[in-house]
mmCIF file of C-alpha atoms and ligand atoms in Angstrom:
data_model
loop_
_atom_site.group_PDB
_atom_site.id
_atom_site.type_symbol
_atom_site.label_atom_id
_atom_site.label_comp_id
_atom_site.label_asym_id
_atom_site.label_seq_id
_atom_site.Cartn_x
_atom_site.Cartn_y
_atom_site.Cartn_z
ATOM 1 C CA UNK K 1 -3.901 -58.021 27.781
ATOM 2 C CA UNK K 2 -1.498 -58.068 24.935
ATOM 3 C CA UNK K 3 -2.482 -54.647 23.547
ATOM 4 C CA UNK K 4 -2.262 -53.069 26.984
ATOM 5 C CA UNK K 5 1.228 -54.410 27.237
ATOM 6 C CA UNK K 6 2.086 -52.841 23.952
ATOM 7 C CA UNK K 7 0.709 -49.473 25.023
ATOM 8 C CA UNK K 8 2.669 -49.544 28.263
ATOM 9 C CA UNK K 9 5.763 -50.441 26.393
ATOM 10 C CA UNK K 10 5.257 -47.451 24.126
ATOM 11 C CA UNK K 11 4.984 -44.967 26.984
ATOM 12 C CA UNK K 12 8.282 -46.055 28.476
ATOM 13 C CA UNK K 13 10.001 -46.745 25.229
ATOM 14 C CA UNK K 14 13.102 -44.539 25.202
ATOM 15 C CA UNK K 15 12.905 -44.374 21.428
ATOM 16 C CA UNK K 16 9.541 -42.561 21.746
ATOM 17 C CA UNK K 17 11.199 -39.909 23.838
ATOM 18 C CA UNK K 18 13.978 -39.696 21.345
ATOM 19 C CA UNK K 19 11.462 -39.390 18.518
ATOM 20 C CA UNK K 20 9.818 -36.472 20.282
ATOM 21 C CA UNK K 21 13.104 -34.677 20.770
ATOM 22 C CA UNK K 22 14.021 -35.334 17.184
ATOM 23 C CA UNK K 23 10.623 -33.979 16.123
ATOM 24 C CA UNK K 24 11.222 -30.780 18.084
ATOM 25 C CA UNK K 25 14.640 -30.411 16.547
ATOM 26 C CA UNK K 26 13.252 -30.912 13.047
ATOM 27 C CA UNK K 27 10.557 -28.276 13.592
ATOM 28 C CA UNK K 28 13.206 -25.784 14.663
ATOM 29 C CA UNK K 29 15.397 -26.589 11.710
ATOM 30 C CA UNK K 30 12.474 -26.408 9.316
ATOM 31 C CA UNK K 31 11.474 -22.979 10.593
ATOM 32 C CA UNK K 32 15.036 -21.840 9.955
ATOM 33 C CA UNK K 33 15.046 -23.557 6.567
ATOM 34 C CA UNK K 34 12.003 -21.625 5.363
ATOM 35 C CA UNK K 35 13.538 -18.330 6.452
ATOM 36 C CA UNK K 36 16.987 -18.965 5.047
ATOM 37 C CA UNK K 37 15.849 -20.334 1.691
ATOM 38 C CA UNK K 38 16.968 -23.919 2.208
ATOM 39 C CA UNK K 39 13.793 -25.004 0.485
ATOM 40 C CA UNK K 40 13.946 -25.517 -3.240
ATOM 41 C CA UNK K 41 11.303 -26.184 -5.865
ATOM 42 C CA UNK K 42 11.664 -28.949 -8.434
ATOM 43 C CA UNK K 43 9.447 -28.930 -11.512
ATOM 44 C CA UNK K 44 7.874 -31.841 -13.334
ATOM 45 C CA UNK K 45 6.355 -31.452 -16.807
ATOM 46 C CA UNK K 46 2.679 -31.952 -17.537
ATOM 47 C CA UNK K 47 2.349 -33.046 -21.120
ATOM 48 C CA UNK K 48 -0.379 -32.674 -23.705
ATOM 49 C CA UNK K 49 -0.750 -36.316 -24.774
ATOM 50 C CA UNK K 50 -1.880 -35.596 -28.346
ATOM 51 C CA UNK K 51 1.127 -33.423 -29.244
ATOM 52 C CA UNK K 52 3.721 -34.460 -26.664
ATOM 53 C CA UNK K 53 4.261 -30.830 -25.725
ATOM 54 C CA UNK K 54 4.777 -29.458 -22.226
ATOM 55 C CA UNK K 55 1.575 -27.695 -21.193
ATOM 56 C CA UNK K 56 2.432 -26.998 -17.607
ATOM 57 C CA UNK K 57 4.513 -27.909 -14.603
ATOM 58 C CA UNK K 58 3.960 -29.075 -11.065
ATOM 59 C CA UNK K 59 6.160 -27.466 -8.421
ATOM 60 C CA UNK K 60 7.360 -30.013 -5.851
ATOM 61 C CA UNK K 61 9.200 -28.808 -2.785
ATOM 62 C CA UNK K 62 12.438 -30.299 -1.400
ATOM 63 C CA UNK K 63 14.524 -29.331 1.579
ATOM 64 C CA UNK K 64 18.173 -28.824 0.820
ATOM 65 C CA UNK K 65 19.450 -29.550 4.320
ATOM 66 C CA UNK K 66 23.000 -28.325 5.047
ATOM 67 C CA UNK K 67 23.937 -31.627 6.738
ATOM 68 C CA UNK K 68 21.379 -34.229 5.714
ATOM 69 C CA UNK K 69 21.247 -33.289 2.019
ATOM 70 C CA UNK K 70 18.127 -33.253 -0.103
ATOM 71 C CA UNK K 71 15.060 -34.230 1.938
ATOM 72 C CA UNK K 72 11.848 -35.287 0.169
ATOM 73 C CA UNK K 73 8.509 -33.660 1.048
ATOM 74 C CA UNK K 74 6.963 -36.795 2.559
ATOM 75 C CA UNK K 75 9.538 -36.448 5.332
ATOM 76 C CA UNK K 76 8.803 -32.846 6.288
ATOM 77 C CA UNK K 77 5.351 -31.801 4.990
ATOM 78 C CA UNK K 78 3.634 -33.841 7.749
ATOM 79 C CA UNK K 79 5.953 -32.183 10.309
ATOM 80 C CA UNK K 80 5.090 -28.781 8.886
ATOM 81 C CA UNK K 81 1.370 -29.571 9.054
ATOM 82 C CA UNK K 82 1.513 -30.852 12.620
ATOM 83 C CA UNK K 83 3.562 -27.899 13.867
ATOM 84 C CA UNK K 84 1.683 -25.079 12.185
ATOM 85 C CA UNK K 85 4.651 -24.221 9.976
ATOM 86 C CA UNK K 86 2.710 -25.270 6.907
ATOM 87 C CA UNK K 87 1.220 -21.797 6.356
ATOM 88 C CA UNK K 88 4.670 -20.254 6.189
ATOM 89 C CA UNK K 89 5.934 -23.075 3.994
ATOM 90 C CA UNK K 90 2.927 -22.719 1.700
ATOM 91 C CA UNK K 91 3.566 -19.000 1.365
ATOM 92 C CA UNK K 92 7.198 -19.666 0.455
ATOM 93 C CA UNK K 93 6.166 -22.203 -2.203
ATOM 94 C CA UNK K 94 3.558 -19.856 -3.660
ATOM 95 C CA UNK K 95 6.020 -16.980 -3.962
ATOM 96 C CA UNK K 96 8.843 -19.072 -5.383
ATOM 97 C CA UNK K 97 6.577 -20.752 -7.935
ATOM 98 C CA UNK K 98 4.968 -17.576 -9.288
ATOM 99 C CA UNK K 99 8.376 -15.888 -9.453
ATOM 100 C CA UNK K 100 9.691 -18.806 -11.527
ATOM 101 C CA UNK K 101 6.676 -18.651 -13.811
ATOM 102 C CA UNK K 102 7.106 -14.896 -14.185
ATOM 103 C CA UNK K 103 10.702 -15.462 -15.325
ATOM 104 C CA UNK K 104 9.720 -18.154 -17.803
ATOM 105 C CA UNK K 105 7.087 -15.884 -19.290
ATOM 106 C CA UNK K 106 9.465 -12.960 -19.396
ATOM 107 C CA UNK K 107 11.833 -15.116 -21.435
ATOM 108 C CA UNK K 108 8.954 -16.237 -23.653
ATOM 109 C CA UNK K 109 9.404 -19.863 -22.631
ATOM 110 C CA UNK K 110 5.809 -20.487 -21.672
ATOM 111 C CA UNK K 111 3.482 -17.695 -22.729
ATOM 112 C CA UNK K 112 2.605 -19.242 -26.061
ATOM 113 C CA UNK K 113 0.303 -22.130 -25.126
ATOM 114 C CA UNK K 114 -1.579 -21.409 -21.935
ATOM 115 C CA UNK K 115 1.104 -22.855 -19.701
ATOM 116 C CA UNK K 116 0.078 -23.332 -16.090
ATOM 117 C CA UNK K 117 2.087 -23.631 -12.883
ATOM 118 C CA UNK K 118 0.566 -26.077 -10.430
ATOM 119 C CA UNK K 119 1.351 -25.931 -6.743
ATOM 120 C CA UNK K 120 0.306 -28.209 -3.903
ATOM 121 C CA UNK K 121 -1.843 -26.606 -1.265
ATOM 122 C CA UNK K 122 -2.307 -28.138 2.135
ATOM 123 C CA UNK K 123 -5.746 -28.494 3.726
ATOM 124 C CA UNK K 124 -4.599 -26.187 6.522
ATOM 125 C CA UNK K 125 -4.077 -23.350 4.039
ATOM 126 C CA UNK K 126 -7.778 -23.305 3.234
ATOM 127 C CA UNK K 127 -8.465 -22.620 6.874
ATOM 128 C CA UNK K 128 -6.900 -19.200 6.707
ATOM 129 C CA UNK K 129 -8.389 -16.241 4.918
ATOM 130 C CA UNK K 130 -4.873 -14.866 4.633
ATOM 131 C CA UNK K 131 -4.152 -17.499 2.031
ATOM 132 C CA UNK K 132 -6.574 -15.892 -0.415
ATOM 133 C CA UNK K 133 -4.813 -12.551 0.138
ATOM 134 C CA UNK K 134 -1.444 -14.213 -0.399
ATOM 135 C CA UNK K 135 -2.583 -15.627 -3.725
ATOM 136 C CA UNK K 136 -4.091 -12.296 -4.777
ATOM 137 C CA UNK K 137 -0.864 -10.465 -3.819
ATOM 138 C CA UNK K 138 1.330 -13.006 -5.598
ATOM 139 C CA UNK K 139 -0.657 -12.548 -8.821
ATOM 140 C CA UNK K 140 -0.683 -8.762 -8.517
ATOM 141 C CA UNK K 141 3.034 -8.570 -7.837
ATOM 142 C CA UNK K 142 3.968 -10.746 -10.797
ATOM 143 C CA UNK K 143 1.239 -9.608 -13.171
ATOM 144 C CA UNK K 144 0.433 -13.216 -14.032
ATOM 145 C CA UNK K 145 -2.981 -14.083 -15.430
ATOM 146 C CA UNK K 146 -4.838 -15.883 -12.632
ATOM 147 C CA UNK K 147 -5.570 -18.956 -14.741
ATOM 148 C CA UNK K 148 -1.827 -19.575 -15.153
ATOM 149 C CA UNK K 149 -1.738 -20.637 -11.499
ATOM 150 C CA UNK K 150 -3.457 -23.877 -10.516
ATOM 151 C CA UNK K 151 -3.834 -24.977 -6.907
ATOM 152 C CA UNK K 152 -3.771 -28.710 -6.270
ATOM 153 C CA UNK K 153 -5.823 -29.838 -3.292
ATOM 154 C CA UNK K 154 -6.568 -33.326 -2.073
ATOM 155 C CA UNK K 155 -10.120 -34.619 -2.093
ATOM 156 C CA UNK K 156 -10.279 -34.566 1.682
ATOM 157 C CA UNK K 157 -9.165 -30.925 1.759
ATOM 158 C CA UNK K 158 -11.673 -29.908 -0.860
ATOM 159 C CA UNK K 159 -14.666 -31.820 0.481
ATOM 160 C CA UNK K 160 -14.666 -30.248 3.894
ATOM 161 C CA UNK K 161 -18.072 -29.334 5.065
ATOM 162 C CA UNK K 162 -17.089 -26.334 7.093
ATOM 163 C CA UNK K 163 -18.104 -22.837 6.094
ATOM 164 C CA UNK K 164 -14.642 -21.338 6.126
ATOM 165 C CA UNK K 165 -13.196 -23.852 3.670
ATOM 166 C CA UNK K 166 -16.131 -23.412 1.346
ATOM 167 C CA UNK K 167 -15.752 -19.664 1.571
ATOM 168 C CA UNK K 168 -12.009 -19.841 0.873
ATOM 169 C CA UNK K 169 -12.571 -22.111 -2.119
ATOM 170 C CA UNK K 170 -15.229 -19.816 -3.531
ATOM 171 C CA UNK K 171 -12.954 -16.804 -3.019
ATOM 172 C CA UNK K 172 -10.065 -18.506 -4.797
ATOM 173 C CA UNK K 173 -12.398 -19.503 -7.601
ATOM 174 C CA UNK K 174 -13.529 -15.892 -7.914
ATOM 175 C CA UNK K 175 -9.896 -14.776 -8.161
ATOM 176 C CA UNK K 176 -9.741 -16.888 -11.296
ATOM 177 C CA UNK K 177 -6.970 -19.284 -10.297
ATOM 178 C CA UNK K 178 -7.437 -22.897 -11.339
ATOM 179 C CA UNK K 179 -8.509 -25.385 -8.694
ATOM 180 C CA UNK K 180 -7.614 -29.031 -9.076
ATOM 181 C CA UNK K 181 -8.375 -32.151 -7.090
ATOM 182 C CA UNK K 182 -5.157 -34.097 -6.473
ATOM 183 C CA UNK K 183 -4.867 -37.865 -5.917
ATOM 184 C CA UNK K 184 -8.348 -38.292 -7.371
ATOM 185 C CA UNK K 185 -9.870 -41.692 -6.648
ATOM 186 C CA UNK K 186 -8.057 -42.408 -3.402
ATOM 187 C CA UNK K 187 -10.370 -40.684 -0.962
ATOM 188 C CA UNK K 188 -14.065 -40.572 -1.580
ATOM 189 C CA UNK K 189 -15.932 -43.175 -3.571
ATOM 190 C CA UNK K 190 -18.692 -40.890 -4.787
ATOM 191 C CA UNK K 191 -18.059 -38.848 -7.897
ATOM 192 C CA UNK K 192 -21.235 -36.834 -7.406
ATOM 193 C CA UNK K 193 -19.403 -34.029 -5.681
ATOM 194 C CA UNK K 194 -17.420 -33.289 -8.839
ATOM 195 C CA UNK K 195 -20.348 -31.397 -10.286
ATOM 196 C CA UNK K 196 -20.925 -29.301 -7.204
ATOM 197 C CA UNK K 197 -17.471 -28.017 -6.372
ATOM 198 C CA UNK K 198 -15.816 -24.986 -7.974
ATOM 199 C CA UNK K 199 -12.990 -27.074 -9.462
ATOM 200 C CA UNK K 200 -11.510 -26.993 -12.958
ATOM 201 C CA UNK K 201 -9.347 -30.077 -13.112
ATOM 202 C CA UNK K 202 -8.771 -33.494 -11.642
ATOM 203 C CA UNK K 203 -5.398 -35.188 -11.171
ATOM 204 C CA UNK K 204 -6.110 -38.902 -11.295
ATOM 205 C CA UNK K 205 -4.030 -40.782 -8.744
ATOM 206 C CA UNK K 206 -1.155 -42.816 -10.132
ATOM 207 C CA UNK K 207 -2.494 -46.111 -8.770
ATOM 208 C CA UNK K 208 -4.929 -46.257 -11.719
ATOM 209 C CA UNK K 209 -2.210 -46.025 -14.357
ATOM 210 C CA UNK K 210 0.065 -48.380 -12.452
ATOM 211 C CA UNK K 211 -2.535 -51.147 -12.395
ATOM 212 C CA UNK K 212 -2.926 -50.835 -16.145
ATOM 213 C CA UNK K 213 -0.243 -53.315 -17.099
ATOM 214 C CA UNK K 214 -1.497 -55.977 -14.707
ATOM 215 C CA UNK K 215 -5.050 -56.211 -15.990
ATOM 216 C CA UNK K 216 -6.434 -55.596 -19.470
ATOM 217 C CA UNK K 217 -9.961 -54.801 -18.226
ATOM 218 C CA UNK K 218 -8.438 -51.859 -16.382
ATOM 219 C CA UNK K 219 -8.279 -49.756 -19.555
ATOM 220 C CA UNK K 220 -12.085 -49.757 -19.859
ATOM 221 C CA UNK K 221 -12.278 -48.651 -16.257
ATOM 222 C CA UNK K 222 -9.878 -45.776 -16.911
ATOM 223 C CA UNK K 223 -11.892 -44.766 -19.986
ATOM 224 C CA UNK K 224 -15.002 -44.580 -17.804
ATOM 225 C CA UNK K 225 -13.212 -42.341 -15.292
ATOM 226 C CA UNK K 226 -12.005 -40.062 -18.088
ATOM 227 C CA UNK K 227 -15.567 -39.879 -19.422
ATOM 228 C CA UNK K 228 -16.957 -38.869 -16.042
ATOM 229 C CA UNK K 229 -14.292 -36.174 -15.712
ATOM 230 C CA UNK K 230 -15.031 -34.819 -19.159
ATOM 231 C CA UNK K 231 -18.800 -34.950 -18.729
ATOM 232 C CA UNK K 232 -18.360 -32.755 -15.659
ATOM 233 C CA UNK K 233 -16.553 -30.247 -17.862
ATOM 234 C CA UNK K 234 -13.222 -30.803 -16.124
ATOM 235 C CA UNK K 235 -9.693 -31.363 -17.348
ATOM 236 C CA UNK K 236 -8.267 -34.757 -16.421
ATOM 237 C CA UNK K 237 -4.551 -35.113 -15.773
ATOM 238 C CA UNK K 238 -3.184 -38.621 -15.426
ATOM 239 C CA UNK K 239 -0.219 -38.977 -13.117
ATOM 240 C CA UNK K 240 2.314 -41.752 -12.665
ATOM 241 C CA UNK K 241 2.913 -42.447 -16.369
ATOM 242 C CA UNK K 242 6.189 -44.365 -16.431
ATOM 243 C CA UNK K 243 6.204 -46.036 -19.851
ATOM 244 C CA UNK K 244 5.477 -45.204 -23.484
ATOM 245 C CA UNK K 245 2.847 -47.988 -23.463
ATOM 246 C CA UNK K 246 0.954 -46.349 -20.616
ATOM 247 C CA UNK K 247 1.047 -42.980 -22.383
ATOM 248 C CA UNK K 248 -0.213 -44.583 -25.599
ATOM 249 C CA UNK K 249 -2.993 -46.500 -23.824
ATOM 250 C CA UNK K 250 -4.236 -43.317 -22.177
ATOM 251 C CA UNK K 251 -4.090 -41.431 -25.455
ATOM 252 C CA UNK K 252 -6.131 -44.203 -27.084
ATOM 253 C CA UNK K 253 -8.995 -43.695 -24.652
ATOM 254 C CA UNK K 254 -9.100 -39.927 -25.079
ATOM 255 C CA UNK K 255 -7.055 -38.740 -22.122
ATOM 256 C CA UNK K 256 -5.572 -35.335 -22.859
ATOM 257 C CA UNK K 257 -2.941 -34.627 -20.208
ATOM 258 C CA UNK K 258 -0.325 -36.699 -18.436
ATOM 259 C CA UNK K 259 2.537 -36.546 -15.976
ATOM 260 C CA UNK K 260 5.126 -39.058 -14.845
ATOM 261 C CA UNK K 261 8.684 -40.330 -14.983
ATOM 262 C CA UNK K 262 8.243 -41.309 -18.633
ATOM 263 C CA UNK K 263 8.006 -37.630 -19.541
ATOM 264 C CA UNK K 264 10.437 -36.478 -16.929
ATOM 265 C CA UNK K 265 11.365 -36.617 -13.287
ATOM 266 C CA UNK K 266 11.010 -33.455 -11.238
ATOM 267 C CA UNK K 267 14.002 -31.214 -12.001
ATOM 268 C CA UNK K 268 15.546 -28.146 -10.364
ATOM 269 C CA UNK K 269 14.540 -24.813 -11.902
ATOM 270 C CA UNK K 270 17.585 -24.288 -14.159
ATOM 271 C CA UNK K 271 17.359 -27.812 -15.656
ATOM 272 C CA UNK K 272 13.627 -27.565 -16.215
ATOM 273 C CA UNK K 273 14.227 -24.198 -17.849
ATOM 274 C CA UNK K 274 16.608 -25.918 -20.299
ATOM 275 C CA UNK K 275 13.895 -28.444 -21.115
ATOM 276 C CA UNK K 276 11.476 -25.618 -21.821
ATOM 277 C CA UNK K 277 13.886 -23.733 -24.045
ATOM 278 C CA UNK K 278 14.661 -26.887 -26.030
ATOM 279 C CA UNK K 279 10.893 -27.278 -26.501
ATOM 280 C CA UNK K 280 11.239 -30.929 -25.705
ATOM 281 C CA UNK K 281 8.380 -33.146 -26.880
ATOM 282 C CA UNK K 282 7.530 -36.825 -26.355
HETATM 283 P P1 LIG C 301 1.742 -35.396 -5.160
HETATM 284 O O1 LIG C 301 1.187 -34.027 -5.150
HETATM 285 O O2 LIG C 301 0.814 -36.507 -5.488
HETATM 286 O O3 LIG C 301 2.981 -35.342 -6.153
HETATM 287 C C1 LIG C 301 3.337 -36.386 -7.029
HETATM 288 C C2 LIG C 301 4.462 -37.214 -6.451
HETATM 289 O O4 LIG C 301 4.677 -38.337 -7.307
HETATM 290 C C3 LIG C 301 5.801 -36.479 -6.420
HETATM 291 O O5 LIG C 301 6.545 -36.970 -5.297
HETATM 292 C C4 LIG C 301 6.450 -36.916 -7.717
HETATM 293 O O6 LIG C 301 7.867 -36.816 -7.709
HETATM 294 C C5 LIG C 301 6.002 -38.340 -7.792
HETATM 295 N N1 LIG C 301 5.959 -38.858 -9.168
HETATM 296 C C6 LIG C 301 5.876 -38.146 -10.320
HETATM 297 N N2 LIG C 301 5.845 -38.969 -11.410
HETATM 298 C C7 LIG C 301 5.899 -40.225 -10.928
HETATM 299 C C8 LIG C 301 5.905 -41.530 -11.565
HETATM 300 O O7 LIG C 301 5.847 -41.674 -12.791
HETATM 301 N N3 LIG C 301 5.956 -42.614 -10.741
HETATM 302 C C9 LIG C 301 6.028 -42.494 -9.379
HETATM 303 N N4 LIG C 301 6.099 -43.621 -8.654
HETATM 304 N N5 LIG C 301 6.026 -41.285 -8.755
HETATM 305 C C10 LIG C 301 5.951 -40.167 -9.510
HETATM 306 P P2 LIG C 301 7.254 -35.967 -4.270
HETATM 307 O O8 LIG C 301 7.889 -34.836 -5.001
HETATM 308 O O9 LIG C 301 8.104 -36.804 -3.373
HETATM 309 O O10 LIG C 301 6.049 -35.371 -3.440
HETATM 310 C C11 LIG C 301 5.294 -36.160 -2.573
HETATM 311 C C12 LIG C 301 4.101 -35.433 -2.038
HETATM 312 O O11 LIG C 301 4.500 -34.345 -1.184
HETATM 313 C C13 LIG C 301 3.242 -34.783 -3.113
HETATM 314 O O12 LIG C 301 2.400 -35.749 -3.712
HETATM 315 C C14 LIG C 301 2.488 -33.752 -2.291
HETATM 316 O O13 LIG C 301 1.390 -34.337 -1.651
HETATM 317 C C15 LIG C 301 3.524 -33.337 -1.271
HETATM 318 N N6 LIG C 301 4.141 -32.060 -1.679
HETATM 319 C C16 LIG C 301 5.147 -31.859 -2.574
HETATM 320 N N7 LIG C 301 5.432 -30.542 -2.694
HETATM 321 C C17 LIG C 301 4.565 -29.897 -1.872
HETATM 322 C C18 LIG C 301 4.352 -28.504 -1.543
HETATM 323 O O14 LIG C 301 4.983 -27.584 -2.069
HETATM 324 N N8 LIG C 301 3.370 -28.230 -0.612
HETATM 325 C C19 LIG C 301 2.622 -29.221 -0.038
HETATM 326 N N9 LIG C 301 1.660 -28.868 0.864
HETATM 327 N N10 LIG C 301 2.783 -30.530 -0.325
HETATM 328 C C20 LIG C 301 3.752 -30.866 -1.240
HETATM 329 CA CA1 LIG C 302 0.161 -32.732 -6.548
HETATM 330 CA CA1 LIG C 303 -1.014 -36.658 -6.821
HETATM 331 CA CA1 LIG C 304 -0.094 -37.112 -2.786
#
């Protein structure tokens, strides 16, 4: 049959072999990259919509490759997850992010209004008890208040039914760090779980904001989502805000926090630090 033919073709396709070799090479280079500090964190502001002030930042990792230049996370996070390097990468991100936050606080750039550093945590990290220790150590070493660190997890990572994940989540919650569901609205259709999980915040996926301009009934839909989030006692953060109109529309329906290119693209540490010291508002 046709599909059989395709499968056969795949097995003998020289480009598949090449892809596998390339994959192996990338894994090796990535391992080296983590150890030799080729990774770098960029920071994107999270803005309080009512005042236009920066209330937090999301750390987004990039790979500053000596030959290939700056590589975006979508190109190496999946490789890290598939190869088991993700735990080491996650540890690097955690340490770099809390160290940056410690410096900002030391220079009084963030202490004043409950600023939080948000980092992305992979589902695989929840599977290791070591991760909880890493977070505890990172807080102890830097002396940061636990609530100043927020861990962003995808719905699928957070709604695992296995014991270990639930235990890890509960342990992290007990440490006092913030837990946030990332890409909210893209995974599970039921919102019932929101009330049952030990989470503090929800990052609404950017697809909701991006459909706003196409359809005027969409705003009512977004208002309903915001209401559900608030009625569960959670903070809602709206991502993917690219225009002043989108920011204003969200403000008009009671959304409190936003993130997106309109407020600022992710920036390297020193440039984001400048933004903080200028107390930029929108
Ligand atoms: P994410 O957690 O959903 O991060 C938001 C992504 O949207 C970022 O892409 C950000 O640059 C981009 N973005 C921000 N504002 C806008 C906007 O207004 N419009 C549009 N179109 N995009 C916007 P980035 O940095 O390429 O990261 C992609 C994904 O890689 C992240 O999605 C996250 O899942 C993953 N990732 C990034 N850093 C880390 C990390 O340190 N650890 C792990 N495990 N995953 C990470
Ligand atoms: Ca995120
Ligand atoms: Ca997201
Ligand atoms: Ca994502």
